[in-house]
PDB file of C-alpha atoms in Angstrom:
ATOM      1  CA  MET A   1    -250.343  -2.946  40.346  1.00  0.00           C
ATOM      2  CA  GLY A   2    -252.059  -5.257  37.811  1.00  0.00           C
ATOM      3  CA  ASP A   3    -252.309  -3.546  34.451  1.00  0.00           C
ATOM      4  CA  ARG A   4    -252.262  -0.026  35.844  1.00  0.00           C
ATOM      5  CA  ASN A   5    -249.812   2.379  34.257  1.00  0.00           C
ATOM      6  CA  ARG A   6    -247.063   3.329  36.737  1.00  0.00           C
ATOM      7  CA  GLY A   7    -248.548   1.280  39.585  1.00  0.00           C
ATOM      8  CA  LEU A   8    -248.130   2.845  42.995  1.00  0.00           C
ATOM      9  CA  LEU A   9    -246.262  -0.153  44.394  1.00  0.00           C
ATOM     10  CA  ASP A  10    -244.496  -1.415  41.275  1.00  0.00           C
ATOM     11  CA  TRP A  11    -241.254   0.273  42.344  1.00  0.00           C
ATOM     12  CA  LEU A  12    -241.029  -2.175  45.270  1.00  0.00           C
ATOM     13  CA  ASP A  13    -240.422  -5.108  42.894  1.00  0.00           C
ATOM     14  CA  GLN A  14    -236.910  -4.172  41.743  1.00  0.00           C
ATOM     15  CA  PRO A  15    -235.827  -1.065  43.647  1.00  0.00           C
ATOM     16  CA  SER A  16    -232.613   0.621  42.558  1.00  0.00           C
ATOM     17  CA  THR A  17    -229.512   0.637  44.728  1.00  0.00           C
ATOM     18  CA  GLU A  18    -228.068   3.577  42.764  1.00  0.00           C
ATOM     19  CA  ARG A  19    -231.010   6.000  42.771  1.00  0.00           C
ATOM     20  CA  GLY A  20    -233.079   7.252  45.644  1.00  0.00           C
ATOM     21  CA  LEU A  21    -233.849  10.244  47.846  1.00  0.00           C
ATOM     22  CA  TYR A  22    -231.387  12.685  49.399  1.00  0.00           C
ATOM     23  CA  TYR A  23    -232.542  14.440  52.574  1.00  0.00           C
ATOM     24  CA  ALA A  24    -231.028  17.742  53.654  1.00  0.00           C
ATOM     25  CA  ASP A  25    -229.231  17.510  56.988  1.00  0.00           C
ATOM     26  CA  SER A  26    -228.404  20.282  59.440  1.00  0.00           C
ATOM     27  CA  ALA A  27    -224.748  20.456  58.345  1.00  0.00           C
ATOM     28  CA  ASP A  28    -225.402  21.552  54.750  1.00  0.00           C
ATOM     29  CA  GLY A  29    -225.051  17.950  53.562  1.00  0.00           C
ATOM     30  CA  TRP A  30    -227.415  15.242  52.319  1.00  0.00           C
ATOM     31  CA  ASP A  31    -228.412  11.832  53.698  1.00  0.00           C
ATOM     32  CA  PHE A  32    -228.920   9.315  50.878  1.00  0.00           C
ATOM     33  CA  TRP A  33    -231.586   6.600  50.985  1.00  0.00           C
ATOM     34  CA  SER A  34    -231.518   4.256  48.009  1.00  0.00           C
ATOM     35  CA  TYR A  35    -234.822   2.946  46.684  1.00  0.00           C
ATOM     36  CA  ARG A  36    -233.771  -0.514  47.859  1.00  0.00           C
ATOM     37  CA  ASP A  37    -233.326   0.787  51.413  1.00  0.00           C
ATOM     38  CA  LEU A  38    -236.627   2.660  51.218  1.00  0.00           C
ATOM     39  CA  ALA A  39    -238.439  -0.408  49.843  1.00  0.00           C
ATOM     40  CA  ALA A  40    -237.148  -2.524  52.728  1.00  0.00           C
ATOM     41  CA  LEU A  41    -238.385   0.098  55.209  1.00  0.00           C
ATOM     42  CA  VAL A  42    -241.765   0.246  53.425  1.00  0.00           C
ATOM     43  CA  LEU A  43    -242.277  -3.512  53.780  1.00  0.00           C
ATOM     44  CA  ARG A  44    -241.196  -3.456  57.428  1.00  0.00           C
ATOM     45  CA  THR A  45    -243.677  -0.649  58.055  1.00  0.00           C
ATOM     46  CA  ALA A  46    -246.441  -2.565  56.282  1.00  0.00           C
ATOM     47  CA  ALA A  47    -245.806  -5.619  58.451  1.00  0.00           C
ATOM     48  CA  ALA A  48    -245.765  -3.484  61.599  1.00  0.00           C
ATOM     49  CA  LEU A  49    -249.088  -1.878  60.659  1.00  0.00           C
ATOM     50  CA  ARG A  50    -250.668  -5.279  60.033  1.00  0.00           C
ATOM     51  CA  ALA A  51    -249.362  -6.450  63.410  1.00  0.00           C
ATOM     52  CA  GLN A  52    -251.101  -3.440  64.987  1.00  0.00           C
ATOM     53  CA  GLY A  53    -254.417  -4.612  63.560  1.00  0.00           C
ATOM     54  CA  VAL A  54    -254.545  -2.351  60.507  1.00  0.00           C
ATOM     55  CA  GLY A  55    -256.674  -4.079  57.880  1.00  0.00           C
ATOM     56  CA  GLN A  56    -257.834  -3.664  54.299  1.00  0.00           C
ATOM     57  CA  GLY A  57    -259.284  -0.213  53.712  1.00  0.00           C
ATOM     58  CA  ASP A  58    -258.462   1.148  57.175  1.00  0.00           C
ATOM     59  CA  VAL A  59    -257.196   4.733  57.343  1.00  0.00           C
ATOM     60  CA  VAL A  60    -253.663   5.380  58.611  1.00  0.00           C
ATOM     61  CA  ALA A  61    -252.928   8.984  59.614  1.00  0.00           C
ATOM     62  CA  LEU A  62    -249.353  10.152  59.042  1.00  0.00           C
ATOM     63  CA  VAL A  63    -248.201  13.144  61.090  1.00  0.00           C
ATOM     64  CA  LEU A  64    -244.681  13.149  59.689  1.00  0.00           C
ATOM     65  CA  ARG A  65    -242.336  15.663  58.134  1.00  0.00           C
ATOM     66  CA  SER A  66    -240.646  14.933  54.816  1.00  0.00           C
ATOM     67  CA  SER A  67    -238.383  12.003  55.707  1.00  0.00           C
ATOM     68  CA  PRO A  68    -237.667   8.338  54.934  1.00  0.00           C
ATOM     69  CA  GLY A  69    -240.264   7.627  57.621  1.00  0.00           C
ATOM     70  CA  PHE A  70    -242.922   9.474  55.644  1.00  0.00           C
ATOM     71  CA  VAL A  71    -242.125   7.492  52.477  1.00  0.00           C
ATOM     72  CA  ALA A  72    -242.263   4.275  54.505  1.00  0.00           C
ATOM     73  CA  GLY A  73    -245.469   5.316  56.238  1.00  0.00           C
ATOM     74  CA  PHE A  74    -247.252   6.291  53.030  1.00  0.00           C
ATOM     75  CA  PHE A  75    -246.263   3.333  50.874  1.00  0.00           C
ATOM     76  CA  GLY A  76    -246.257   1.014  53.894  1.00  0.00           C
ATOM     77  CA  ALA A  77    -249.911   1.834  54.528  1.00  0.00           C
ATOM     78  CA  LEU A  78    -250.702   1.061  50.883  1.00  0.00           C
ATOM     79  CA  ALA A  79    -248.699  -2.177  51.034  1.00  0.00           C
ATOM     80  CA  ALA A  80    -250.711  -3.121  54.129  1.00  0.00           C
ATOM     81  CA  GLY A  81    -253.914  -2.557  52.134  1.00  0.00           C
ATOM     82  CA  ALA A  82    -254.729   0.618  54.054  1.00  0.00           C
ATOM     83  CA  THR A  83    -255.428   4.226  53.063  1.00  0.00           C
ATOM     84  CA  PRO A  84    -252.784   6.819  54.025  1.00  0.00           C
ATOM     85  CA  CYS A  85    -253.793  10.309  55.079  1.00  0.00           C
ATOM     86  CA  SER A  86    -251.120  12.961  55.627  1.00  0.00           C
ATOM     87  CA  ILE A  87    -251.835  15.447  58.400  1.00  0.00           C
ATOM     88  CA  PRO A  88    -249.487  18.419  58.903  1.00  0.00           C
ATOM     89  CA  PRO A  89    -247.291  18.250  61.992  1.00  0.00           C
ATOM     90  CA  PRO A  90    -247.060  21.361  64.175  1.00  0.00           C
ATOM     91  CA  PHE A  91    -244.641  23.972  62.891  1.00  0.00           C
ATOM     92  CA  ALA A  92    -242.353  26.299  64.769  1.00  0.00           C
ATOM     93  CA  PHE A  93    -243.988  29.273  66.505  1.00  0.00           C
ATOM     94  CA  GLN A  94    -247.501  27.835  65.986  1.00  0.00           C
ATOM     95  CA  ARG A  95    -249.701  28.132  69.071  1.00  0.00           C
ATOM     96  CA  ALA A  96    -250.456  24.715  70.541  1.00  0.00           C
ATOM     97  CA  ASP A  97    -254.184  25.404  70.951  1.00  0.00           C
ATOM     98  CA  GLU A  98    -254.533  26.588  67.348  1.00  0.00           C
ATOM     99  CA  TYR A  99    -252.738  23.526  66.029  1.00  0.00           C
ATOM    100  CA  GLU A 100    -254.749  21.129  68.179  1.00  0.00           C
ATOM    101  CA  LYS A 101    -258.045  22.681  67.037  1.00  0.00           C
ATOM    102  CA  HIS A 102    -257.043  22.321  63.377  1.00  0.00           C
ATOM    103  CA  ALA A 103    -255.646  18.810  63.854  1.00  0.00           C
ATOM    104  CA  SER A 104    -258.801  17.739  65.716  1.00  0.00           C
ATOM    105  CA  HIS A 105    -260.898  18.718  62.702  1.00  0.00           C
ATOM    106  CA  LEU A 106    -258.640  16.748  60.350  1.00  0.00           C
ATOM    107  CA  PHE A 107    -258.602  13.679  62.594  1.00  0.00           C
ATOM    108  CA  ALA A 108    -262.375  13.785  63.075  1.00  0.00           C
ATOM    109  CA  THR A 109    -262.795  13.945  59.300  1.00  0.00           C
ATOM    110  CA  ALA A 110    -260.319  11.166  58.476  1.00  0.00           C
ATOM    111  CA  ALA A 111    -261.318   8.886  61.394  1.00  0.00           C
ATOM    112  CA  PRO A 112    -258.037   6.938  61.259  1.00  0.00           C
ATOM    113  CA  ARG A 113    -257.744   3.390  62.543  1.00  0.00           C
ATOM    114  CA  PHE A 114    -254.095   4.056  63.396  1.00  0.00           C
ATOM    115  CA  THR A 115    -251.800   7.084  63.656  1.00  0.00           C
ATOM    116  CA  VAL A 116    -248.042   7.327  63.088  1.00  0.00           C
ATOM    117  CA  CYS A 117    -246.195  10.503  64.032  1.00  0.00           C
ATOM    118  CA  ASP A 118    -242.800  12.079  64.654  1.00  0.00           C
ATOM    119  CA  ASP A 119    -241.326  11.989  68.134  1.00  0.00           C
ATOM    120  CA  GLU A 120    -241.619  15.789  68.235  1.00  0.00           C
ATOM    121  CA  SER A 121    -245.383  15.799  67.646  1.00  0.00           C
ATOM    122  CA  LEU A 122    -246.263  12.713  69.718  1.00  0.00           C
ATOM    123  CA  GLU A 123    -247.530  14.517  72.819  1.00  0.00           C
ATOM    124  CA  GLN A 124    -249.756  16.950  70.932  1.00  0.00           C
ATOM    125  CA  ILE A 125    -251.184  14.227  68.703  1.00  0.00           C
ATOM    126  CA  ARG A 126    -251.762  12.016  71.740  1.00  0.00           C
ATOM    127  CA  LYS A 127    -253.847  14.848  73.241  1.00  0.00           C
ATOM    128  CA  VAL A 128    -255.832  15.271  70.014  1.00  0.00           C
ATOM    129  CA  ALA A 129    -256.454  11.534  69.653  1.00  0.00           C
ATOM    130  CA  SER A 130    -257.539  11.213  73.282  1.00  0.00           C
ATOM    131  CA  GLY A 131    -260.039  14.043  72.881  1.00  0.00           C
ATOM    132  CA  LEU A 132    -261.641  12.236  69.938  1.00  0.00           C
ATOM    133  CA  GLY A 133    -261.579   8.765  71.465  1.00  0.00           C
ATOM    134  CA  LEU A 134    -259.082   7.509  68.867  1.00  0.00           C
ATOM    135  CA  GLN A 135    -256.355   4.933  69.384  1.00  0.00           C
ATOM    136  CA  GLU A 136    -253.178   6.337  70.892  1.00  0.00           C
ATOM    137  CA  PRO A 137    -250.617   7.382  68.245  1.00  0.00           C
ATOM    138  CA  VAL A 138    -247.289   5.604  67.869  1.00  0.00           C
ATOM    139  CA  ALA A 139    -243.951   7.198  66.963  1.00  0.00           C
ATOM    140  CA  PHE A 140    -242.568   5.888  63.673  1.00  0.00           C
ATOM    141  CA  ASP A 141    -239.283   4.598  65.106  1.00  0.00           C
ATOM    142  CA  GLU A 142    -241.154   2.685  67.799  1.00  0.00           C
ATOM    143  CA  LEU A 143    -243.562   1.230  65.231  1.00  0.00           C
ATOM    144  CA  VAL A 144    -240.890  -0.308  63.010  1.00  0.00           C
ATOM    145  CA  ALA A 145    -238.422  -1.349  65.725  1.00  0.00           C
ATOM    146  CA  GLY A 146    -237.741  -5.062  65.264  1.00  0.00           C
ATOM    147  CA  ALA A 147    -240.323  -5.480  62.492  1.00  0.00           C
ATOM    148  CA  GLU A 148    -239.628  -8.044  59.772  1.00  0.00           C
ATOM    149  CA  PRO A 149    -240.624  -7.119  56.194  1.00  0.00           C
ATOM    150  CA  LEU A 150    -244.006  -8.118  54.799  1.00  0.00           C
ATOM    151  CA  GLU A 151    -243.468 -10.949  52.324  1.00  0.00           C
ATOM    152  CA  ARG A 152    -245.621  -9.350  49.650  1.00  0.00           C
ATOM    153  CA  PRO A 153    -247.873  -6.267  49.507  1.00  0.00           C
ATOM    154  CA  MET A 154    -251.587  -6.657  50.122  1.00  0.00           C
ATOM    155  CA  PRO A 155    -254.033  -5.610  47.376  1.00  0.00           C
ATOM    156  CA  LEU A 156    -254.274  -1.840  47.045  1.00  0.00           C
ATOM    157  CA  PRO A 157    -257.208  -0.293  48.897  1.00  0.00           C
ATOM    158  CA  GLU A 158    -260.059   1.204  46.891  1.00  0.00           C
ATOM    159  CA  THR A 159    -259.145   4.621  48.299  1.00  0.00           C
ATOM    160  CA  ALA A 160    -255.401   5.154  47.911  1.00  0.00           C
ATOM    161  CA  LEU A 161    -255.265   8.560  49.604  1.00  0.00           C
ATOM    162  CA  ILE A 162    -257.307  10.955  51.690  1.00  0.00           C
ATOM    163  CA  GLN A 163    -256.031  14.376  50.637  1.00  0.00           C
ATOM    164  CA  PHE A 164    -257.132  17.440  52.549  1.00  0.00           C
ATOM    165  CA  THR A 165    -257.941  20.623  50.677  1.00  0.00           C
ATOM    166  CA  SER A 166    -256.113  23.827  51.556  1.00  0.00           C
ATOM    167  CA  GLY A 167    -259.095  25.185  53.459  1.00  0.00           C
ATOM    168  CA  SER A 168    -258.899  28.502  51.611  1.00  0.00           C
ATOM    169  CA  SER A 169    -262.699  28.674  51.493  1.00  0.00           C
ATOM    170  CA  GLY A 170    -263.287  27.379  55.029  1.00  0.00           C
ATOM    171  CA  PHE A 171    -262.379  24.205  56.906  1.00  0.00           C
ATOM    172  CA  SER A 172    -260.195  21.702  55.066  1.00  0.00           C
ATOM    173  CA  ARG A 173    -262.160  18.879  53.466  1.00  0.00           C
ATOM    174  CA  GLY A 174    -260.913  15.330  53.019  1.00  0.00           C
ATOM    175  CA  VAL A 175    -261.018  14.191  49.386  1.00  0.00           C
ATOM    176  CA  LEU A 176    -261.098  10.440  48.738  1.00  0.00           C
ATOM    177  CA  ILE A 177    -258.752   9.577  45.868  1.00  0.00           C
ATOM    178  CA  SER A 178    -258.887   6.124  44.312  1.00  0.00           C
ATOM    179  CA  ALA A 179    -255.816   4.149  43.278  1.00  0.00           C
ATOM    180  CA  ASP A 180    -256.893   4.407  39.636  1.00  0.00           C
ATOM    181  CA  ALA A 181    -257.292   8.191  39.847  1.00  0.00           C
ATOM    182  CA  LEU A 182    -253.947   8.632  41.577  1.00  0.00           C
ATOM    183  CA  GLU A 183    -252.048   6.434  39.136  1.00  0.00           C
ATOM    184  CA  THR A 184    -253.745   8.044  36.135  1.00  0.00           C
ATOM    185  CA  ASN A 185    -252.859  11.515  37.416  1.00  0.00           C
ATOM    186  CA  LEU A 186    -249.238  10.527  38.009  1.00  0.00           C
ATOM    187  CA  ALA A 187    -249.025   9.053  34.518  1.00  0.00           C
ATOM    188  CA  GLY A 188    -250.515  12.217  33.001  1.00  0.00           C
ATOM    189  CA  MET A 189    -248.085  14.473  34.844  1.00  0.00           C
ATOM    190  CA  GLY A 190    -245.214  12.221  33.807  1.00  0.00           C
ATOM    191  CA  GLN A 191    -246.172  12.523  30.149  1.00  0.00           C
ATOM    192  CA  TRP A 192    -246.614  16.301  30.413  1.00  0.00           C
ATOM    193  CA  LEU A 193    -243.239  16.752  32.088  1.00  0.00           C
ATOM    194  CA  GLY A 194    -241.408  14.059  30.133  1.00  0.00           C
ATOM    195  CA  CYS A 195    -240.313  12.378  33.382  1.00  0.00           C
ATOM    196  CA  ALA A 196    -237.547   9.782  33.183  1.00  0.00           C
ATOM    197  CA  PRO A 197    -235.423   8.084  35.872  1.00  0.00           C
ATOM    198  CA  GLN A 198    -232.259   9.908  34.811  1.00  0.00           C
ATOM    199  CA  TYR A 199    -233.773  13.321  35.636  1.00  0.00           C
ATOM    200  CA  PRO A 200    -232.838  14.657  39.109  1.00  0.00           C
ATOM    201  CA  ALA A 201    -235.433  16.753  40.943  1.00  0.00           C
ATOM    202  CA  ILE A 202    -235.530  18.884  44.096  1.00  0.00           C
ATOM    203  CA  SER A 203    -238.319  20.059  46.383  1.00  0.00           C
ATOM    204  CA  TRP A 204    -238.793  21.961  49.631  1.00  0.00           C
ATOM    205  CA  LEU A 205    -242.587  21.559  49.629  1.00  0.00           C
ATOM    206  CA  PRO A 206    -244.393  20.014  52.629  1.00  0.00           C
ATOM    207  CA  VAL A 207    -245.573  16.459  52.004  1.00  0.00           C
ATOM    208  CA  HIS A 208    -249.007  17.027  53.541  1.00  0.00           C
ATOM    209  CA  HIS A 209    -249.826  19.394  50.646  1.00  0.00           C
ATOM    210  CA  ASP A 210    -250.994  17.856  47.368  1.00  0.00           C
ATOM    211  CA  MET A 211    -248.373  19.771  45.368  1.00  0.00           C
ATOM    212  CA  GLY A 212    -245.570  18.400  47.533  1.00  0.00           C
ATOM    213  CA  LEU A 213    -247.051  14.915  47.876  1.00  0.00           C
ATOM    214  CA  VAL A 214    -248.664  14.019  44.544  1.00  0.00           C
ATOM    215  CA  GLY A 215    -246.964  16.615  42.374  1.00  0.00           C
ATOM    216  CA  PHE A 216    -243.484  15.851  43.609  1.00  0.00           C
ATOM    217  CA  LEU A 217    -242.795  13.000  46.049  1.00  0.00           C
ATOM    218  CA  LEU A 218    -245.074  10.337  44.559  1.00  0.00           C
ATOM    219  CA  ASN A 219    -244.025  11.339  41.049  1.00  0.00           C
ATOM    220  CA  VAL A 220    -240.352  10.984  41.960  1.00  0.00           C
ATOM    221  CA  VAL A 221    -240.672   7.662  43.798  1.00  0.00           C
ATOM    222  CA  VAL A 222    -243.022   5.942  41.351  1.00  0.00           C
ATOM    223  CA  THR A 223    -240.892   7.059  38.394  1.00  0.00           C
ATOM    224  CA  GLY A 224    -237.683   6.185  40.233  1.00  0.00           C
ATOM    225  CA  PHE A 225    -235.512   9.231  39.732  1.00  0.00           C
ATOM    226  CA  ASP A 226    -233.196  10.888  42.225  1.00  0.00           C
ATOM    227  CA  GLY A 227    -234.915  13.409  44.458  1.00  0.00           C
ATOM    228  CA  TRP A 228    -233.359  15.997  46.761  1.00  0.00           C
ATOM    229  CA  MET A 229    -235.689  16.787  49.663  1.00  0.00           C
ATOM    230  CA  MET A 230    -235.542  19.900  51.827  1.00  0.00           C
ATOM    231  CA  GLN A 231    -237.871  20.889  54.644  1.00  0.00           C
ATOM    232  CA  PRO A 232    -239.838  24.125  54.118  1.00  0.00           C
ATOM    233  CA  ASP A 233    -237.895  25.726  56.979  1.00  0.00           C
ATOM    234  CA  ASP A 234    -234.606  24.707  55.281  1.00  0.00           C
ATOM    235  CA  PHE A 235    -235.717  26.731  52.271  1.00  0.00           C
ATOM    236  CA  ILE A 236    -236.818  29.668  54.411  1.00  0.00           C
ATOM    237  CA  ARG A 237    -233.456  29.737  56.182  1.00  0.00           C
ATOM    238  CA  SER A 238    -231.432  29.441  52.986  1.00  0.00           C
ATOM    239  CA  PRO A 239    -233.064  29.684  49.559  1.00  0.00           C
ATOM    240  CA  LEU A 240    -229.522  29.866  48.206  1.00  0.00           C
ATOM    241  CA  ARG A 241    -228.909  26.296  49.419  1.00  0.00           C
ATOM    242  CA  TYR A 242    -231.888  25.220  47.323  1.00  0.00           C
ATOM    243  CA  LEU A 243    -230.554  27.029  44.245  1.00  0.00           C
ATOM    244  CA  ARG A 244    -227.078  25.656  44.849  1.00  0.00           C
ATOM    245  CA  CYS A 245    -228.480  22.120  44.894  1.00  0.00           C
ATOM    246  CA  ILE A 246    -230.221  22.690  41.553  1.00  0.00           C
ATOM    247  CA  SER A 247    -226.926  23.848  40.072  1.00  0.00           C
ATOM    248  CA  ASP A 248    -224.699  21.199  41.684  1.00  0.00           C
ATOM    249  CA  GLN A 249    -226.959  18.251  40.851  1.00  0.00           C
ATOM    250  CA  GLY A 250    -228.105  19.411  37.428  1.00  0.00           C
ATOM    251  CA  ALA A 251    -231.715  19.203  38.593  1.00  0.00           C
ATOM    252  CA  VAL A 252    -234.285  19.000  35.822  1.00  0.00           C
ATOM    253  CA  MET A 253    -237.518  19.482  37.788  1.00  0.00           C
ATOM    254  CA  THR A 254    -238.699  21.470  40.790  1.00  0.00           C
ATOM    255  CA  ALA A 255    -241.956  23.022  41.960  1.00  0.00           C
ATOM    256  CA  MET A 256    -243.177  25.779  44.239  1.00  0.00           C
ATOM    257  CA  PRO A 257    -245.930  28.348  44.727  1.00  0.00           C
ATOM    258  CA  ASN A 258    -245.544  31.893  43.435  1.00  0.00           C
ATOM    259  CA  PHE A 259    -244.495  33.089  46.901  1.00  0.00           C
ATOM    260  CA  GLY A 260    -241.446  30.789  46.711  1.00  0.00           C
ATOM    261  CA  LEU A 261    -240.200  32.626  43.637  1.00  0.00           C
ATOM    262  CA  ALA A 262    -240.923  35.967  45.302  1.00  0.00           C
ATOM    263  CA  TYR A 263    -239.043  34.867  48.425  1.00  0.00           C
ATOM    264  CA  ILE A 264    -235.978  33.941  46.370  1.00  0.00           C
ATOM    265  CA  LEU A 265    -236.122  37.371  44.726  1.00  0.00           C
ATOM    266  CA  ARG A 266    -236.120  39.044  48.158  1.00  0.00           C
ATOM    267  CA  ARG A 267    -233.322  36.948  49.646  1.00  0.00           C
ATOM    268  CA  VAL A 268    -230.912  36.185  46.800  1.00  0.00           C
ATOM    269  CA  ARG A 269    -228.669  38.759  45.108  1.00  0.00           C
ATOM    270  CA  PRO A 270    -227.209  38.382  41.613  1.00  0.00           C
ATOM    271  CA  ALA A 271    -223.715  38.209  43.141  1.00  0.00           C
ATOM    272  CA  ASP A 272    -224.766  35.104  45.129  1.00  0.00           C
ATOM    273  CA  LEU A 273    -225.282  33.205  41.861  1.00  0.00           C
ATOM    274  CA  ARG A 274    -221.855  33.884  40.397  1.00  0.00           C
ATOM    275  CA  GLU A 275    -220.761  30.213  40.378  1.00  0.00           C
ATOM    276  CA  LEU A 276    -224.187  28.655  39.675  1.00  0.00           C
ATOM    277  CA  ARG A 277    -225.751  27.324  36.462  1.00  0.00           C
ATOM    278  CA  PHE A 278    -229.379  26.451  35.705  1.00  0.00           C
ATOM    279  CA  ASP A 279    -229.094  25.144  32.146  1.00  0.00           C
ATOM    280  CA  SER A 280    -230.333  21.706  33.242  1.00  0.00           C
ATOM    281  CA  VAL A 281    -233.736  22.920  34.445  1.00  0.00           C
ATOM    282  CA  ARG A 282    -236.573  21.840  32.174  1.00  0.00           C
ATOM    283  CA  CYS A 283    -239.535  22.596  34.400  1.00  0.00           C
ATOM    284  CA  VAL A 284    -240.273  24.788  37.394  1.00  0.00           C
ATOM    285  CA  ILE A 285    -243.910  23.996  38.140  1.00  0.00           C
ATOM    286  CA  ILE A 286    -245.583  27.029  39.718  1.00  0.00           C
ATOM    287  CA  GLY A 287    -248.992  26.585  41.310  1.00  0.00           C
ATOM    288  CA  ALA A 288    -251.051  26.340  44.517  1.00  0.00           C
ATOM    289  CA  GLU A 289    -251.908  30.063  44.336  1.00  0.00           C
ATOM    290  CA  ARG A 290    -252.289  32.892  41.817  1.00  0.00           C
ATOM    291  CA  VAL A 291    -249.231  33.254  39.603  1.00  0.00           C
ATOM    292  CA  ASP A 292    -247.895  36.807  39.255  1.00  0.00           C
ATOM    293  CA  GLN A 293    -246.546  37.420  35.754  1.00  0.00           C
ATOM    294  CA  GLN A 294    -244.141  40.089  36.980  1.00  0.00           C
ATOM    295  CA  VAL A 295    -242.664  37.678  39.508  1.00  0.00           C
ATOM    296  CA  LEU A 296    -242.041  35.192  36.682  1.00  0.00           C
ATOM    297  CA  GLU A 297    -240.270  37.843  34.632  1.00  0.00           C
ATOM    298  CA  ASP A 298    -238.189  39.038  37.582  1.00  0.00           C
ATOM    299  CA  PHE A 299    -237.260  35.464  38.480  1.00  0.00           C
ATOM    300  CA  HIS A 300    -236.084  34.806  34.947  1.00  0.00           C
ATOM    301  CA  ALA A 301    -234.165  38.093  34.961  1.00  0.00           C
ATOM    302  CA  LEU A 302    -232.298  36.841  38.055  1.00  0.00           C
ATOM    303  CA  LEU A 303    -231.567  33.269  36.903  1.00  0.00           C
ATOM    304  CA  GLY A 304    -231.675  33.696  33.127  1.00  0.00           C
ATOM    305  CA  PRO A 305    -228.085  35.008  32.898  1.00  0.00           C
ATOM    306  CA  HIS A 306    -227.067  31.723  34.541  1.00  0.00           C
ATOM    307  CA  GLY A 307    -228.793  29.514  31.993  1.00  0.00           C
ATOM    308  CA  LEU A 308    -232.433  29.270  33.101  1.00  0.00           C
ATOM    309  CA  ASP A 309    -234.713  28.955  30.074  1.00  0.00           C
ATOM    310  CA  ARG A 310    -237.792  31.216  30.311  1.00  0.00           C
ATOM    311  CA  GLY A 311    -239.836  28.352  28.861  1.00  0.00           C
ATOM    312  CA  ALA A 312    -238.997  26.220  31.905  1.00  0.00           C
ATOM    313  CA  LEU A 313    -241.258  28.368  34.115  1.00  0.00           C
ATOM    314  CA  LEU A 314    -244.557  26.484  33.932  1.00  0.00           C
ATOM    315  CA  PRO A 315    -247.631  27.939  35.666  1.00  0.00           C
ATOM    316  CA  ALA A 316    -249.986  25.107  36.590  1.00  0.00           C
ATOM    317  CA  TYR A 317    -253.390  24.645  38.164  1.00  0.00           C
ATOM    318  CA  GLY A 318    -254.367  21.804  40.408  1.00  0.00           C
ATOM    319  CA  SER A 319    -256.816  20.836  43.116  1.00  0.00           C
ATOM    320  CA  ALA A 320    -257.169  18.000  45.583  1.00  0.00           C
ATOM    321  CA  GLU A 321    -260.613  17.267  44.133  1.00  0.00           C
ATOM    322  CA  ALA A 322    -258.947  16.482  40.783  1.00  0.00           C
ATOM    323  CA  THR A 323    -256.186  14.463  42.547  1.00  0.00           C
ATOM    324  CA  LEU A 324    -253.835  17.321  41.595  1.00  0.00           C
ATOM    325  CA  ALA A 325    -253.185  18.292  37.982  1.00  0.00           C
ATOM    326  CA  VAL A 326    -256.026  19.813  35.966  1.00  0.00           C
TER     327      VAL A 326
END
């Protein structure tokens, strides 16, 4: 915190009861977590990590889907003085041996002192950790059960994040990102996008990817605006639900790779948008892969009649080595 602009943990000081994160549920609804509730969970997680022996500068691996637990794990690690590292959980239809080989590489690179994971991934991560001689992972709910909140956050670690590259040119590499670099990048993106707490945002991006983590989740939480969070498979099942949320909530910001736009074009018909409006959208950040100009034009042709401004489609370039935005 100190004199840093938009300190990573400043939001814990006076968290809002009115704003927070909305998580898509399986019944087409949303579960709301206020920033006050999230802050309390963060401090409980930090205390639980300290009780497990996690110390200043230790690495905490997070094998968690987008959830309140991920927010608590990430910021809880920072509040405990540790370095979070997000590792993708296994996804549906992925072969167990392929996942375990990939996860073993990531774990060997990060060398975590402690690992927190979802119940669903616990057995596979336990196998990976055992093969590398690492401490046995703990499920998030078990970790925080009965934990009292940490009275005050520890000093931020020198390395605030280990972010893995996409691995497009080979094995994924772990990039060490300092607290200063992360906060500076968040501040720069905020100025570019004109972020303000009254601007709702929505994302379906995975939180282990730098675009979903730094470009969206951290930006939303540190700035303190309402965020609607979908899982990638929620979007795949129903891109119309994602578009409906933008319209219903008057979302100002969202982000996705080019293939997300192309997927919407394949799955959504003009008639599906009859009741929807996109006048509120100020920025659709498009990155993580090559941007196809024709896809942009076709996407605007689909949503433009419902109020989407062509100038809101913002191709962007980023890399883990540069924290994100370049």
